[in-house]
mmCIF file of C-alpha atoms in Angstrom:
data_model
loop_
_atom_site.group_PDB
_atom_site.id
_atom_site.type_symbol
_atom_site.label_atom_id
_atom_site.label_comp_id
_atom_site.label_asym_id
_atom_site.label_seq_id
_atom_site.Cartn_x
_atom_site.Cartn_y
_atom_site.Cartn_z
ATOM 1 C CA MET A 30 69.072 28.314 -105.848
ATOM 2 C CA ALA A 31 68.964 28.592 -102.050
ATOM 3 C CA ASP A 32 70.550 32.042 -102.205
ATOM 4 C CA LEU A 33 67.905 33.242 -104.674
ATOM 5 C CA GLU A 34 65.108 31.838 -102.516
ATOM 6 C CA THR A 35 66.665 33.435 -99.438
ATOM 7 C CA ASP A 36 66.914 36.834 -101.126
ATOM 8 C CA GLU A 37 63.284 36.621 -102.235
ATOM 9 C CA LEU A 38 62.071 35.647 -98.758
ATOM 10 C CA ARG A 39 64.068 38.435 -97.130
ATOM 11 C CA SER A 40 62.664 40.963 -99.608
ATOM 12 C CA ARG A 41 59.205 39.848 -98.452
ATOM 13 C CA GLY A 42 60.048 40.498 -94.787
ATOM 14 C CA TYR A 43 60.977 36.992 -93.663
ATOM 15 C CA GLU A 44 63.997 36.446 -91.443
ATOM 16 C CA VAL A 45 65.984 33.632 -93.026
ATOM 17 C CA GLU A 46 68.761 31.595 -91.481
ATOM 18 C CA GLN A 47 70.504 29.291 -93.901
ATOM 19 C CA CYS A 48 71.977 25.979 -92.820
ATOM 20 C CA TRP A 49 74.675 24.051 -94.659
ATOM 21 C CA GLY A 50 72.975 20.812 -93.690
ATOM 22 C CA PRO A 51 74.473 17.352 -93.308
ATOM 23 C CA LYS A 52 76.049 17.466 -96.755
ATOM 24 C CA TYR A 53 78.663 20.020 -95.688
ATOM 25 C CA THR A 54 78.825 19.999 -91.899
ATOM 26 C CA SER A 55 78.072 17.879 -88.870
ATOM 27 C CA CYS A 56 74.326 18.011 -88.282
ATOM 28 C CA PRO A 57 73.002 17.513 -84.754
ATOM 29 C CA VAL A 58 69.608 16.414 -86.101
ATOM 30 C CA MET A 59 71.280 13.487 -87.857
ATOM 31 C CA ARG A 60 72.613 12.447 -84.425
ATOM 32 C CA GLY A 61 69.156 12.737 -82.854
ATOM 33 C CA GLU A 62 70.052 15.998 -81.120
ATOM 34 C CA LYS A 63 68.345 19.377 -81.171
ATOM 35 C CA CYS A 64 69.880 22.172 -83.254
ATOM 36 C CA ALA A 65 70.250 25.778 -82.056
ATOM 37 C CA ALA A 66 69.302 27.156 -85.475
ATOM 38 C CA ALA A 67 66.278 24.865 -85.753
ATOM 39 C CA ASP A 68 65.173 25.899 -82.258
ATOM 40 C CA ARG A 69 64.621 29.444 -83.597
ATOM 41 C CA ALA A 70 62.710 28.467 -86.742
ATOM 42 C CA ASP A 71 59.006 29.041 -87.355
ATOM 43 C CA VAL A 72 59.115 26.860 -90.467
ATOM 44 C CA PHE A 73 61.771 24.666 -92.094
ATOM 45 C CA VAL A 74 62.319 24.889 -95.851
ATOM 46 C CA TYR A 75 64.463 22.135 -97.327
ATOM 47 C CA ASP A 76 65.251 20.966 -100.809
ATOM 48 C CA VAL A 77 65.217 17.194 -100.649
ATOM 49 C CA PHE A 78 68.258 16.838 -102.898
ATOM 50 C CA SER A 79 70.439 19.371 -101.075
ATOM 51 C CA THR A 80 70.708 17.240 -97.953
ATOM 52 C CA GLY A 81 73.420 15.063 -99.444
ATOM 53 C CA GLU A 82 71.968 11.992 -97.790
ATOM 54 C CA THR A 83 71.881 8.705 -99.661
ATOM 55 C CA ASP A 84 68.238 8.262 -98.711
ATOM 56 C CA GLY A 85 67.183 11.442 -100.504
ATOM 57 C CA GLY A 86 66.703 13.483 -97.348
ATOM 58 C CA ARG A 87 64.364 11.060 -95.630
ATOM 59 C CA SER A 88 66.533 10.707 -92.478
ATOM 60 C CA LEU A 89 66.940 14.450 -92.060
ATOM 61 C CA ILE A 90 63.248 15.206 -92.535
ATOM 62 C CA SER A 91 62.261 12.342 -90.232
ATOM 63 C CA GLY A 92 64.701 13.636 -87.609
ATOM 64 C CA LEU A 93 63.297 17.150 -87.870
ATOM 65 C CA ARG A 94 59.753 15.835 -87.519
ATOM 66 C CA ASP A 95 60.723 13.774 -84.448
ATOM 67 C CA LEU A 96 62.650 16.578 -82.726
ATOM 68 C CA TYR A 97 60.418 19.471 -83.795
ATOM 69 C CA PRO A 98 56.887 18.094 -84.219
ATOM 70 C CA HIS A 99 55.322 21.565 -83.839
ATOM 71 C CA THR A 100 57.464 23.224 -86.537
ATOM 72 C CA PRO A 101 56.087 22.814 -90.063
ATOM 73 C CA VAL A 102 58.309 21.662 -92.936
ATOM 74 C CA VAL A 103 58.141 22.804 -96.551
ATOM 75 C CA LEU A 104 59.946 20.240 -98.663
ATOM 76 C CA THR A 105 60.879 21.200 -102.196
ATOM 77 C CA ALA A 106 61.456 18.399 -104.684
ATOM 78 C CA PRO A 107 62.061 19.805 -108.151
ATOM 79 C CA GLY A 108 61.313 17.330 -110.870
ATOM 80 C CA MET A 109 59.750 14.424 -109.014
ATOM 81 C CA GLU A 110 57.496 13.332 -106.199
ATOM 82 C CA LEU A 111 58.930 11.195 -103.434
ATOM 83 C CA GLU A 112 56.986 8.173 -102.269
ATOM 84 C CA TRP A 113 58.140 8.472 -98.657
ATOM 85 C CA VAL A 114 56.862 12.024 -98.156
ATOM 86 C CA GLU A 115 53.979 12.099 -95.687
ATOM 87 C CA ILE A 116 51.344 14.815 -96.001
ATOM 88 C CA GLU A 117 49.458 13.655 -92.909
ATOM 89 C CA GLY A 118 50.444 12.309 -89.517
ATOM 90 C CA PRO A 119 53.395 13.071 -87.242
ATOM 91 C CA HIS A 120 55.950 13.281 -90.075
ATOM 92 C CA ARG A 121 53.815 15.329 -92.413
ATOM 93 C CA VAL A 122 55.330 18.003 -94.617
ATOM 94 C CA ILE A 123 54.062 20.548 -97.108
ATOM 95 C CA PRO A 124 55.469 19.249 -100.405
ATOM 96 C CA LEU A 125 56.388 21.650 -103.180
ATOM 97 C CA VAL A 126 56.877 19.509 -106.273
ATOM 98 C CA GLY A 127 58.263 21.113 -109.400
ATOM 99 C CA PRO A 128 60.106 24.400 -109.785
ATOM 100 C CA PRO A 129 60.053 26.339 -106.497
ATOM 101 C CA THR A 130 59.093 29.693 -107.992
ATOM 102 C CA SER A 131 58.890 32.616 -105.607
ATOM 103 C CA ALA A 132 55.097 32.644 -105.676
ATOM 104 C CA ARG A 133 54.801 28.885 -105.115
ATOM 105 C CA LEU A 134 57.391 28.922 -102.311
ATOM 106 C CA LEU A 135 55.675 31.813 -100.537
ATOM 107 C CA GLU A 136 52.326 30.048 -100.874
ATOM 108 C CA ALA A 137 53.768 26.842 -99.378
ATOM 109 C CA ILE A 138 55.352 28.749 -96.480
ATOM 110 C CA ASP A 139 52.086 30.583 -95.786
ATOM 111 C CA GLN A 140 50.250 27.250 -95.833
ATOM 112 C CA ALA A 141 52.810 25.725 -93.475
ATOM 113 C CA LEU A 142 52.583 28.618 -91.031
ATOM 114 C CA ALA A 143 48.779 28.503 -91.115
ATOM 115 C CA THR A 144 48.802 24.823 -90.204
ATOM 116 C CA GLU A 145 51.539 24.996 -87.572
ATOM 117 C CA ARG A 146 50.907 22.385 -84.956
ATOM 118 C CA GLU A 147 50.969 23.082 -81.259
ATOM 119 C CA PRO A 148 53.229 20.946 -79.093
ATOM 120 C CA VAL A 149 51.410 17.935 -77.664
ATOM 121 C CA GLN A 150 50.566 18.476 -74.006
ATOM 122 C CA PRO A 151 50.840 15.489 -71.662
ATOM 123 C CA ALA A 152 47.556 14.219 -70.290
ATOM 124 C CA THR A 153 46.785 15.098 -66.684
ATOM 125 C CA LEU A 154 45.388 12.389 -64.477
#
């Protein structure tokens, strides 16, 4: 599925970098560390079930939100909604529930990019 989504995004002009994620390789985000691939991303697109985590991807998404608060996340969850998914606040994501068709995925990515948050600037005294 990820390969099909990647091909579709590339055909639409997006640069896509795929990540094996914590299911198949050591993931720096799961250790609370920044990731070189994530540093280059304008938006993260993850399927909640592909993370391989026993908590359904919650730890990975939370880690991404903590480490990259200005980078939007599109979270696909075919077949069910997840109660822990936040659509507001510091851990908010753009949920895509149901089949991630090309049109729906592109719409979610466009929405995520349009709502990209700026990094929080420290207050000056």
